[in-house]
Structures are given as C-alpha cells and as structure tokens.
PDB file of C-alpha atoms in Angstrom:
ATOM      1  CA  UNK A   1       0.000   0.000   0.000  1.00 86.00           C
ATOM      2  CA  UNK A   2       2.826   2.484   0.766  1.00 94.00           C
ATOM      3  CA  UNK A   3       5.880   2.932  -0.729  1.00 96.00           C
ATOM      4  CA  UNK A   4       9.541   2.129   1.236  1.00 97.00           C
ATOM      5  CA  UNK A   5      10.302   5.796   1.062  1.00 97.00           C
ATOM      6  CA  UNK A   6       6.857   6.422   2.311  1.00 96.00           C
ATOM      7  CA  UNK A   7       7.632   3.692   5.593  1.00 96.00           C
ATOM      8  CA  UNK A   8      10.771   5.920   5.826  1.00 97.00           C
ATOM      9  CA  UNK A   9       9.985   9.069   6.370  1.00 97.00           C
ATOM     10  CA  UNK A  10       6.983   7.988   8.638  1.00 96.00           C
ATOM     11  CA  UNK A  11       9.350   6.058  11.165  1.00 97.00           C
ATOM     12  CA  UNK A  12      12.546   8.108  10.006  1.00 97.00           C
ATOM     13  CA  UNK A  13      10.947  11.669   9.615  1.00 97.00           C
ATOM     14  CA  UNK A  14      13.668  14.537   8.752  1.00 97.00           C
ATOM     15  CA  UNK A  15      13.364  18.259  10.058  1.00 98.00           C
ATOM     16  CA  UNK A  16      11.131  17.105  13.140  1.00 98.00           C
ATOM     17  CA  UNK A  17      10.630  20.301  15.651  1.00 98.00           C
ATOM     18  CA  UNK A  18      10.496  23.702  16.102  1.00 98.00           C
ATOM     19  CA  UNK A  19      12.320  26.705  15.341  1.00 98.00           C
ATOM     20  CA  UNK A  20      12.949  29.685  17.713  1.00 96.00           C
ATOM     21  CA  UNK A  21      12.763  32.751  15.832  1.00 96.00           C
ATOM     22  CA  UNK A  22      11.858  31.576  12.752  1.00 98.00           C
ATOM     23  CA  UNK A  23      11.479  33.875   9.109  1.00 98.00           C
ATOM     24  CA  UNK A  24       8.242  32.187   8.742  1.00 98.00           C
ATOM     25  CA  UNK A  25       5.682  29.748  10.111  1.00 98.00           C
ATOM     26  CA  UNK A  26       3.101  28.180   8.624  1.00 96.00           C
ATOM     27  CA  UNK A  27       0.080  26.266   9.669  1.00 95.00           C
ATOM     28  CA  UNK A  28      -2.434  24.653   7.279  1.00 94.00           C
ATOM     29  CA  UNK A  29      -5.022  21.770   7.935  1.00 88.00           C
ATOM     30  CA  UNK A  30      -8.490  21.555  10.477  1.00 75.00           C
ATOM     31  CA  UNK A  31      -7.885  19.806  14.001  1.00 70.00           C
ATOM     32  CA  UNK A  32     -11.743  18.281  12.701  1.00 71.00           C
ATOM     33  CA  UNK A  33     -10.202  16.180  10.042  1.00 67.00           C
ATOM     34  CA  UNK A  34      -7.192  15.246  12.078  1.00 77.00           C
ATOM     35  CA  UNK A  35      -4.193  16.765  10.047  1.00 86.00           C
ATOM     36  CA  UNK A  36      -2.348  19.442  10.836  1.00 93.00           C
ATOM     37  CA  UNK A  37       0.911  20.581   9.585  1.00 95.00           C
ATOM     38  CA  UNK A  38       3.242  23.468  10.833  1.00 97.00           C
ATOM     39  CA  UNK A  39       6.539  24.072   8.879  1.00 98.00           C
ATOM     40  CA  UNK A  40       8.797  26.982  10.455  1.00 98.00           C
ATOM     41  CA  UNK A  41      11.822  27.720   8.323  1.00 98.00           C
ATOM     42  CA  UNK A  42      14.688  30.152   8.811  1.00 98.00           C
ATOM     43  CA  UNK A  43      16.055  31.665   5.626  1.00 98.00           C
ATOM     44  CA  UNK A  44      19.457  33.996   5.209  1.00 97.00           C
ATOM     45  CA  UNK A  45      20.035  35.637   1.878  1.00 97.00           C
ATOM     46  CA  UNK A  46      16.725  34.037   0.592  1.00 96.00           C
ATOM     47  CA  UNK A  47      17.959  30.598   1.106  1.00 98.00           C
ATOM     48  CA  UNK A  48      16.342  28.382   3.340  1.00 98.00           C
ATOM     49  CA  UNK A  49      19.357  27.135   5.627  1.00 98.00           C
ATOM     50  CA  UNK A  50      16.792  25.328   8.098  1.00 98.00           C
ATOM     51  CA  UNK A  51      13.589  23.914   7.846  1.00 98.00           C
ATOM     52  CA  UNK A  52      11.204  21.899  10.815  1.00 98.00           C
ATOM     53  CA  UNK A  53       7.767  21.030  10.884  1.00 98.00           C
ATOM     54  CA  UNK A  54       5.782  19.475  13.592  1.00 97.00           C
ATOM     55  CA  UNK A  55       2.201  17.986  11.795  1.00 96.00           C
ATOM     56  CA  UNK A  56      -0.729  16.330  13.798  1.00 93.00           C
ATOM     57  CA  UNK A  57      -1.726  13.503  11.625  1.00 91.00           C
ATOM     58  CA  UNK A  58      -1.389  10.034   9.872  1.00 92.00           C
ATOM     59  CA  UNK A  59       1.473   8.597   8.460  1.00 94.00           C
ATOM     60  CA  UNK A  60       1.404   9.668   5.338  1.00 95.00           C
ATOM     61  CA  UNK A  61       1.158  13.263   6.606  1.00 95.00           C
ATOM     62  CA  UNK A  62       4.009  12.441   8.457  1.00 97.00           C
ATOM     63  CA  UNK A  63       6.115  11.622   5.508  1.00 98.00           C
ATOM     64  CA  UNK A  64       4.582  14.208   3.358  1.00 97.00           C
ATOM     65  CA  UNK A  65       5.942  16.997   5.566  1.00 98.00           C
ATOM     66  CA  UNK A  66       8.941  15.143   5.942  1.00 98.00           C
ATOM     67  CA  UNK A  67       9.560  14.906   2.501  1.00 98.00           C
ATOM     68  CA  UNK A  68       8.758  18.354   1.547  1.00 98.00           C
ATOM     69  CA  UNK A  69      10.917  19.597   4.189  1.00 98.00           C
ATOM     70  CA  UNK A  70      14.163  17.756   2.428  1.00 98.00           C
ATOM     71  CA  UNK A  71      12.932  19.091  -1.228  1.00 98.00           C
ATOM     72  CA  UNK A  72      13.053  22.823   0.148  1.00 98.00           C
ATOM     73  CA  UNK A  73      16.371  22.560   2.631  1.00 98.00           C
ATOM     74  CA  UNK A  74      19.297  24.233   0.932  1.00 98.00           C
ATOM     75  CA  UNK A  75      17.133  26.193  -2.114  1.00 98.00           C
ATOM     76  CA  UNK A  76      16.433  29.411  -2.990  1.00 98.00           C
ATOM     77  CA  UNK A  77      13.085  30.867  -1.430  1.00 97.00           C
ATOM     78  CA  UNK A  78      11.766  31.459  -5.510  1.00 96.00           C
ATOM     79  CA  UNK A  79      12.929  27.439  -5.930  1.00 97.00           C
ATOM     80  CA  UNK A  80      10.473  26.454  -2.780  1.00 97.00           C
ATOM     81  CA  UNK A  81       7.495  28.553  -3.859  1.00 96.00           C
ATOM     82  CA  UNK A  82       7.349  26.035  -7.322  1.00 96.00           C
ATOM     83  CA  UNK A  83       7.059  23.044  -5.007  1.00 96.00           C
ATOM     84  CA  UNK A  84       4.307  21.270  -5.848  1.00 96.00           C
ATOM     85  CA  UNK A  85       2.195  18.597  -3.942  1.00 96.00           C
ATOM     86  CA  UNK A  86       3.248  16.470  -6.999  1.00 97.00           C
ATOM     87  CA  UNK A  87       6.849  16.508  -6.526  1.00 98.00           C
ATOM     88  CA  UNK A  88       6.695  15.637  -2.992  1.00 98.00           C
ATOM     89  CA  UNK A  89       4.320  12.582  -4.570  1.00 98.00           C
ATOM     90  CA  UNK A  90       7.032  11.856  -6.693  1.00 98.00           C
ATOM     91  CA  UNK A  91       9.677  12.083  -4.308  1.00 98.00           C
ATOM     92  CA  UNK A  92       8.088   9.357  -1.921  1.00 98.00           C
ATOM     93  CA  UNK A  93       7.211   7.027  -5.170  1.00 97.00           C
ATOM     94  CA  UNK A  94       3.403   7.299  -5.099  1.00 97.00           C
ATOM     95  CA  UNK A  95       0.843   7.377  -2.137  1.00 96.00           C
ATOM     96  CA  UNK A  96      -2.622   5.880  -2.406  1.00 95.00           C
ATOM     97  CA  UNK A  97      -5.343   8.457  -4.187  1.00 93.00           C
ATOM     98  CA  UNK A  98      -7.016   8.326  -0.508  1.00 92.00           C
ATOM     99  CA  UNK A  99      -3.987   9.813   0.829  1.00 94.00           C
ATOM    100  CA  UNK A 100      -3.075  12.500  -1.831  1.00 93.00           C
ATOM    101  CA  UNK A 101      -4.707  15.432   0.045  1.00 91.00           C
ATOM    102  CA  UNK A 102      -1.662  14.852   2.534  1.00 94.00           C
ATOM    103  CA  UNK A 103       1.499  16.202  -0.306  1.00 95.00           C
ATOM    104  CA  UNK A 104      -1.659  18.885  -1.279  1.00 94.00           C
ATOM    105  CA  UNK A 105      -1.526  19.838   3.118  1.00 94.00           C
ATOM    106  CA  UNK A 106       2.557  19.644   2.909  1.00 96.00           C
ATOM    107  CA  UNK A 107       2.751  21.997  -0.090  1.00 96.00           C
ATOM    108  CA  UNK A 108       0.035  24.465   1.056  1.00 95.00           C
ATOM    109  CA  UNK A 109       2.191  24.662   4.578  1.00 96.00           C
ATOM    110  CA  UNK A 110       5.269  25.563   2.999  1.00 97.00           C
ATOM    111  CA  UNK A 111       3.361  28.663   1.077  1.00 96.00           C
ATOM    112  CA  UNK A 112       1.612  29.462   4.042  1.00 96.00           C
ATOM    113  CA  UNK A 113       5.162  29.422   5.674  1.00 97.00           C
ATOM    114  CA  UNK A 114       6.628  31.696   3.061  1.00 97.00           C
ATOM    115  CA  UNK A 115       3.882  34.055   2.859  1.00 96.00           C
ATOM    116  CA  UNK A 116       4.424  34.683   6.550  1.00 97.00           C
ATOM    117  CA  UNK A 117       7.965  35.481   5.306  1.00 97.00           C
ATOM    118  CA  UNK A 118       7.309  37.907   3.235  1.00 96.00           C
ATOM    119  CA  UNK A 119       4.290  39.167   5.184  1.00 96.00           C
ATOM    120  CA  UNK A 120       7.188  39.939   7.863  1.00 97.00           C
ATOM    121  CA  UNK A 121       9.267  41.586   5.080  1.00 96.00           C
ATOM    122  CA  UNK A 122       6.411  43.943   4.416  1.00 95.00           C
ATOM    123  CA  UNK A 123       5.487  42.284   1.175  1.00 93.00           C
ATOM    124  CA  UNK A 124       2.194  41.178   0.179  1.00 90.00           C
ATOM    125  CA  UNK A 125       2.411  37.643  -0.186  1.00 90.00           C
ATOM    126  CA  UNK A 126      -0.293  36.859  -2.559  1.00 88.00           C
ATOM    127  CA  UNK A 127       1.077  38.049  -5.751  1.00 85.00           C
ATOM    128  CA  UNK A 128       3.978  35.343  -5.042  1.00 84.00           C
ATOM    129  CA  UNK A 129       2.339  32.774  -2.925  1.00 86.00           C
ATOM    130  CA  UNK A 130      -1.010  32.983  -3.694  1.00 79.00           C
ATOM    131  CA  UNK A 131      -3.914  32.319  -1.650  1.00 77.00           C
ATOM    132  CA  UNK A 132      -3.338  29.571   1.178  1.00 74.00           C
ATOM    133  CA  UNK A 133      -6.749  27.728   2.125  1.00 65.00           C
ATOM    134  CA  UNK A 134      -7.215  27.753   5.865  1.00 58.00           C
ATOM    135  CA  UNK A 135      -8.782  24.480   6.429  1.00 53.00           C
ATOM    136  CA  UNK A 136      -8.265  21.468   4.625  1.00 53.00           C
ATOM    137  CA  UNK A 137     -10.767  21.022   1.110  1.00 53.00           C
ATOM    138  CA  UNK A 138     -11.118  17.430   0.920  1.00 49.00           C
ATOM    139  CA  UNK A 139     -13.393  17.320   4.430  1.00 45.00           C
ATOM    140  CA  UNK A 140     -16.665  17.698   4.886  1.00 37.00           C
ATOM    141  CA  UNK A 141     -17.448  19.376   7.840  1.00 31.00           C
TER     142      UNK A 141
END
C-alpha cells in the first residue's frame, strides 16, 4: 500500500521540531479532520538554511511533511514557492489516491510558511504565494 520511502519518512521523519525565531511559520489543515501541519523555516540571503515542521496527523502526513521539508532545505526561497504537492508525490514514489490530500496539506504549509515570510518583510504575499486555504478542502465538515 505504501511505498519504502513512504515507511521511511513515517518512522525516520527529517526536520522534526520547532524553530525559535523563525522567518516564517506556517500552519495549514483543520484539528476536525485530524491533520495538521506546521513548517517553520529560517532563511538567510533568501535561502532556506533550516527547515522543521511538527504535523498532527497520519502517516502519510508524516512523511509528506517530511519529505517536503528535504525538497526545500538548501534552495532558494523562488525554488520552494514552485514546489508542488506532486513533486513531494514523486519524491516518496506514489501514495494511495485516498492519501493525496496529505502532499496537497505539505505543499500548502510551505506557502503558508513563506507568505508569513514575506508578510514579515512587508510584502504582500499573494502576488507570489497565492492564496493559502485555511482548512483542509477534501473534508466535509
């Protein structure tokens, strides 16, 4: 059902915690359908040099954030803003089509990260980021 990456970044997650200070946090997902994902990053010259999340979930939310976390480590801020719940699909070789709304969570909490960046910054964030959802679209509540 899920992939060996997908086992490993669920018992093996990178980037797990918290970050004091950070350039941005974000926080995307509904405590009512029981995910929850919070990415803080810190970012010097518009690289990300450090990245953590903390997410409230499943297992493959687990290794979604996990995974996205790794893709946008080390990259320009411009370079994370094109990640794309694909990619992070990609990157873990496939999740089931029940469990797809979990990369669609992880990238969603990385913009909603990096618009607090630039919301910090003084820039509007929506030209860039775009509008982040504030609850998670695939629940019905």
């Amino acid at each position: 059902m899920y992939s060996e990456k997908v086992m490993d970044h669920f018992t093996n997650p990178r980037n797990v915690g918290e970050i004091p200070n950070a350039d941005g946090v974000g926080e995307v997902g509904n405590a009512q359908c029981g995910d929850i994902m919070r990415i803080y990053l810190k970012i010097d010259g518009g690289v990300i040099t450090d990245v953590k999340f903390k997410t409230f979930g499943c297992g493959a939310a687990i290794a979604t954030s996990s995974m996205a976390t790794e893709l946008i480590k080390g990259k320009r801020v411009e370079e994370a803003l094109q990640l794309t719940n694909q990619a992070v699909v990609e990157a873990l070789d496939g999740l089931p089509p029940i469990k797809i709304h979990c990369s669609v969570l992880a990238e969603q909490a990385i913009k909603a990260a990096l618009a607090d960046y630039y919301t910090r910054l003084g820039i509007d964030p929506e030209p860039l980021v775009g509008k982040i959802p504030n609850g998670c679209d695939h629940c019905v509540h």
